[in-house]
Amino acid sequence: MAKSGIGDRAGEVFAALAAAGQATRPQLAVACGLSKPTVSLVMAELEAAGLAERSGSSSGATGRTAAVYRLGPRAGYVLAVDRGSTQVALRATTLGGDLLDEDQTSRPASAETMVKAVLRRGSNRGPLRAVVVAVSDVVSPSGRGEPATMARIAAAVAALGLPDGAPVHTENNVNCAAIAELAEGAGRDHDSFVFLQVGVAIGAGVVLGRRLVRGASGAAGEVARLAYPWADDRPPVRDALEARLGSRELLRRARGRRPDPAPKTAAALFALAEKGDPVALDIVAEHAEAVGNLAASICAVVDPGLIVLGGGVGRNKLLRPGVVATVGRLSWPTDVVVSELGARATVLGAAHLARERGIQAVLAEG
């Protein structure tokens, strides 16, 4: 791959252009705190490297026109993959965030075919700068996590059939969802919040001071490991809280109390509750209180001010009132909202991370 050879100032302007999507030289000068002549020289350098190109012109209040720039063909593109256990979603974008391609499948075994098709279609967009794969495991920042966990992550990435030498990075799926909520969802106007995923599994993405908290081992927010139950006559068991709050246990309780017709999915249970079924309503209320207990425990530790509910169960509108009531009873004032991004949160967050990695890759070439 040819070196772009850009300097520090050019890298700063390139990053600002990627963040803006498109901009004029005066706008870039303001964003980077540089003089207009300096930005003009830098833009010429970026154009020569194929990292920027003119996309048109705009007229100002004085009637003068200014050239509008966007990223050039050498900037390349990035790929984000949500590698779930029951579904795989992907999203290819430019470093400026423009959507190039997206796809999803409910058959993870077919993900390799889907990935290769997207990469083939994206091959005319320049180099693949970064791939971010969201996985359901703890991703150690040092790259030296538990051997079994590392093996699962490696297998999940290998199953995607990415090309040899592809710049692949992994991140926890709940952390990715939290990043998406921070960038374009319910957390975009908040400095701190917690994204609480409740579905087959449970997890939390913690954002403090507009930064994702990963922790020393990458395990911040792994609320499944909270000691549970915490009672004199019942010792806590590892992952017992996830077993209690996960959708499998929710459905087991539902089938025991409402055998005819027994809901086969959490969505079916909530549908019954929405129709006013008294047993389903009771089960949903109990589950909402249990989730509220978890949310209140999180509030006691980090005081986020906002809890964003996500996941297949968490984002159901019938769950929120019970969570709100429980948090209000056990904790201090904390807003509780349902994710605005729904099931797309993880892949959207992975795409944001991929863009950051892609921009870093371009700057590293210099």
PDB file of C-alpha atoms in Angstrom, residues 132 139 141 170-183 190-195 203-216 218-222 349-350 353 356-357:
ATOM      1  CA  VAL A 132     -14.595  -3.716  13.938  1.00  0.00           C
ATOM      2  CA  VAL A 139     -12.572  -7.936  25.063  1.00  0.00           C
ATOM      3  CA  PRO A 141      -7.597  -4.095  26.103  1.00  0.00           C
ATOM      4  CA  THR A 170     -12.940  -6.458  18.345  1.00  0.00           C
ATOM      5  CA  GLU A 171     -15.177  -4.803  20.924  1.00  0.00           C
ATOM      6  CA  ASN A 172     -17.876  -5.975  23.295  1.00  0.00           C
ATOM      7  CA  ASN A 173     -21.342  -5.712  21.759  1.00  0.00           C
ATOM      8  CA  VAL A 174     -22.907  -3.819  24.681  1.00  0.00           C
ATOM      9  CA  ASN A 175     -20.027  -1.334  24.663  1.00  0.00           C
ATOM     10  CA  CYS A 176     -20.674  -0.778  20.958  1.00  0.00           C
ATOM     11  CA  ALA A 177     -24.345  -0.090  21.656  1.00  0.00           C
ATOM     12  CA  ALA A 178     -23.379   2.433  24.335  1.00  0.00           C
ATOM     13  CA  ILE A 179     -21.073   4.200  21.868  1.00  0.00           C
ATOM     14  CA  ALA A 180     -23.933   4.436  19.376  1.00  0.00           C
ATOM     15  CA  GLU A 181     -26.272   5.872  22.009  1.00  0.00           C
ATOM     16  CA  LEU A 182     -23.590   8.436  22.876  1.00  0.00           C
ATOM     17  CA  ALA A 183     -23.034   9.435  19.256  1.00  0.00           C
ATOM     18  CA  HIS A 190     -25.648  13.564  28.222  1.00  0.00           C
ATOM     19  CA  ASP A 191     -22.138  13.486  29.647  1.00  0.00           C
ATOM     20  CA  SER A 192     -22.829  10.279  31.569  1.00  0.00           C
ATOM     21  CA  PHE A 193     -25.260   7.391  31.216  1.00  0.00           C
ATOM     22  CA  VAL A 194     -25.483   3.608  31.328  1.00  0.00           C
ATOM     23  CA  PHE A 195     -26.801   1.503  28.476  1.00  0.00           C
ATOM     24  CA  GLY A 203     -24.812  -6.335  30.263  1.00  0.00           C
ATOM     25  CA  ALA A 204     -24.113  -2.654  30.725  1.00  0.00           C
ATOM     26  CA  GLY A 205     -22.125  -0.103  28.762  1.00  0.00           C
ATOM     27  CA  VAL A 206     -20.906   2.652  31.101  1.00  0.00           C
ATOM     28  CA  VAL A 207     -20.252   6.144  29.745  1.00  0.00           C
ATOM     29  CA  LEU A 208     -18.783   8.750  32.120  1.00  0.00           C
ATOM     30  CA  GLY A 209     -17.638  12.181  30.967  1.00  0.00           C
ATOM     31  CA  ARG A 210     -18.616  11.199  27.395  1.00  0.00           C
ATOM     32  CA  ARG A 211     -16.062   8.393  27.446  1.00  0.00           C
ATOM     33  CA  LEU A 212     -16.750   4.671  27.468  1.00  0.00           C
ATOM     34  CA  VAL A 213     -15.416   2.999  30.608  1.00  0.00           C
ATOM     35  CA  ARG A 214     -13.790  -0.329  29.729  1.00  0.00           C
ATOM     36  CA  GLY A 215     -11.994  -1.158  32.978  1.00  0.00           C
ATOM     37  CA  ALA A 216      -8.607  -2.753  33.620  1.00  0.00           C
ATOM     38  CA  GLY A 218     -12.218  -4.759  29.619  1.00  0.00           C
ATOM     39  CA  ALA A 219     -14.944  -6.090  31.917  1.00  0.00           C
ATOM     40  CA  ALA A 220     -16.535  -2.852  33.140  1.00  0.00           C
ATOM     41  CA  GLY A 221     -20.307  -3.230  32.914  1.00  0.00           C
ATOM     42  CA  GLU A 222     -20.289  -7.033  33.130  1.00  0.00           C
ATOM     43  CA  GLY A 349     -21.589   1.715  17.479  1.00  0.00           C
ATOM     44  CA  ALA A 350     -19.168  -0.671  15.801  1.00  0.00           C
ATOM     45  CA  LEU A 353     -15.397   2.710  16.249  1.00  0.00           C
ATOM     46  CA  GLU A 356     -12.077   6.118  14.396  1.00  0.00           C
ATOM     47  CA  ARG A 357      -9.758   3.202  13.704  1.00  0.00           C
TER      48      ARG A 357
END
